[in-house]
């Protein structure tokens, strides 16, 4: 399962569209950037650039620990089954 840290912006939509098209299971975790939620310390451990989108893959292909990733271009290139 992938957690998508998201807000309703074009960069957020890029990732929700990719996840839908790839038919991958994901949960949306809203980050209201208008309220400054991108600066919450818990979110900064996932996205130290204080920007959405970001993801946490709880089942990475290598069977390792949950993997967090930020930057929409990197997320789009991240290989998944
Ligand atoms: N280069 C980044 C840009 C991400 C970005 O600018 N996100 C905006 C929303 S579209 C954001 O989270 N802004 C919050 C802020 O700057 O504090 C990417 O492609 O992921």
Coordinates of C-alpha atoms and ligand atoms in Angstrom, one line a residue:
X1 CA 0.0 0.0 0.0
X2 CA 1.2 3.5 -0.9
X3 CA 0.3 6.6 1.1
X4 CA 0.0 9.7 -1.1
X5 CA 0.6 13.0 0.6
X6 CA -1.5 15.2 -1.5
X7 CA -3.2 18.5 -2.0
X8 CA -5.4 19.7 -4.9
X9 CA -2.7 21.2 -7.1
X10 CA -1.3 20.2 -10.5
X11 CA 1.8 18.6 -8.9
X12 CA -0.5 16.6 -6.6
X13 CA -2.7 15.6 -9.5
X14 CA 0.3 14.2 -11.5
X15 CA 0.7 11.5 -8.9
X16 CA -2.9 10.7 -8.3
X17 CA -3.4 10.3 -12.1
X18 CA -0.3 8.0 -12.3
X19 CA -1.5 5.8 -9.4
X20 CA -5.0 5.6 -10.9
X21 CA -3.7 4.7 -14.4
X22 CA -1.3 2.1 -12.9
X23 CA -4.1 0.7 -10.8
X24 CA -2.0 0.8 -7.7
X25 CA -3.6 0.7 -4.2
X26 CA -3.1 4.0 -2.3
X27 CA -4.5 6.1 0.5
X28 CA -4.7 9.8 0.2
X29 CA -3.2 11.8 3.1
X30 CA -4.3 15.4 2.7
X31 CA -1.7 18.0 3.4
X32 CA -3.4 21.4 3.4
X33 CA -0.7 23.7 2.1
X34 CA -3.0 26.7 2.6
X35 CA -2.9 26.0 6.3
X36 CA 0.8 25.3 6.4
X37 CA 0.5 21.6 7.1
X38 CA 3.5 21.0 4.8
X39 CA 5.6 22.4 7.7
X40 CA 4.4 19.8 10.3
X41 CA 7.5 18.0 11.7
X42 CA 5.9 14.6 10.9
X43 CA 5.4 15.5 7.3
X44 CA 9.0 16.9 7.1
X45 CA 10.4 13.5 7.9
X46 CA 8.7 12.3 4.7
X47 CA 9.2 15.4 2.5
X48 CA 12.1 17.6 3.8
X49 CA 11.4 20.0 1.0
X50 CA 8.1 20.9 2.7
X51 CA 6.2 20.3 -0.6
X52 CA 3.5 17.9 -1.8
X53 CA 3.4 15.5 -3.5
X54 CA 5.2 12.8 -1.5
X55 CA 4.6 9.1 -1.0
X56 CA 5.4 6.3 1.4
X57 CA 5.5 2.8 -0.1
X58 CA 4.8 0.4 2.7
X59 CA 5.7 -2.6 0.6
X60 CA 8.8 -1.8 -1.5
X61 CA 9.7 -4.3 -4.1
X62 CA 12.9 -5.3 -2.3
X63 CA 10.9 -6.3 0.7
X64 CA 12.7 -3.6 2.8
X65 CA 11.4 -1.0 5.3
X66 CA 8.8 1.5 4.2
X67 CA 10.3 3.9 1.7
X68 CA 9.5 7.6 1.5
X69 CA 10.0 9.7 -1.6
X70 CA 9.3 13.3 -2.6
X71 CA 9.6 15.4 -5.9
X72 CA 6.9 14.5 -8.4
X73 CA 9.4 13.6 -11.2
X74 CA 11.1 11.1 -8.9
X75 CA 7.8 9.6 -7.8
X76 CA 6.7 9.2 -11.5
X77 CA 9.9 7.3 -12.2
X78 CA 9.8 5.1 -9.1
X79 CA 9.4 1.5 -10.3
X80 CA 6.5 -0.6 -8.9
X81 CA 4.8 -3.8 -9.8
Ligands
LIG1 N1 9.5 20.3 -7.7 C1 8.4 19.9 -6.9 C2 7.4 21.0 -6.7 C3 6.4 20.7 -5.7 C4 5.6 21.9 -5.3 O1 5.9 23.1 -5.6 N2 4.5 21.7 -4.5 C5 3.7 22.8 -4.0 C6 2.3 22.6 -4.4 S1 2.1 22.3 -6.1 C7 3.8 22.9 -2.5 O2 3.7 21.9 -1.8 N3 4.0 24.1 -2.0 C8 4.1 24.3 -0.6 C9 5.1 25.3 -0.2 O3 5.9 25.8 -1.1 O4 5.3 25.6 1.0 C10 7.7 18.7 -7.4 O5 7.6 18.5 -8.6 O6 7.3 17.8 -6.6

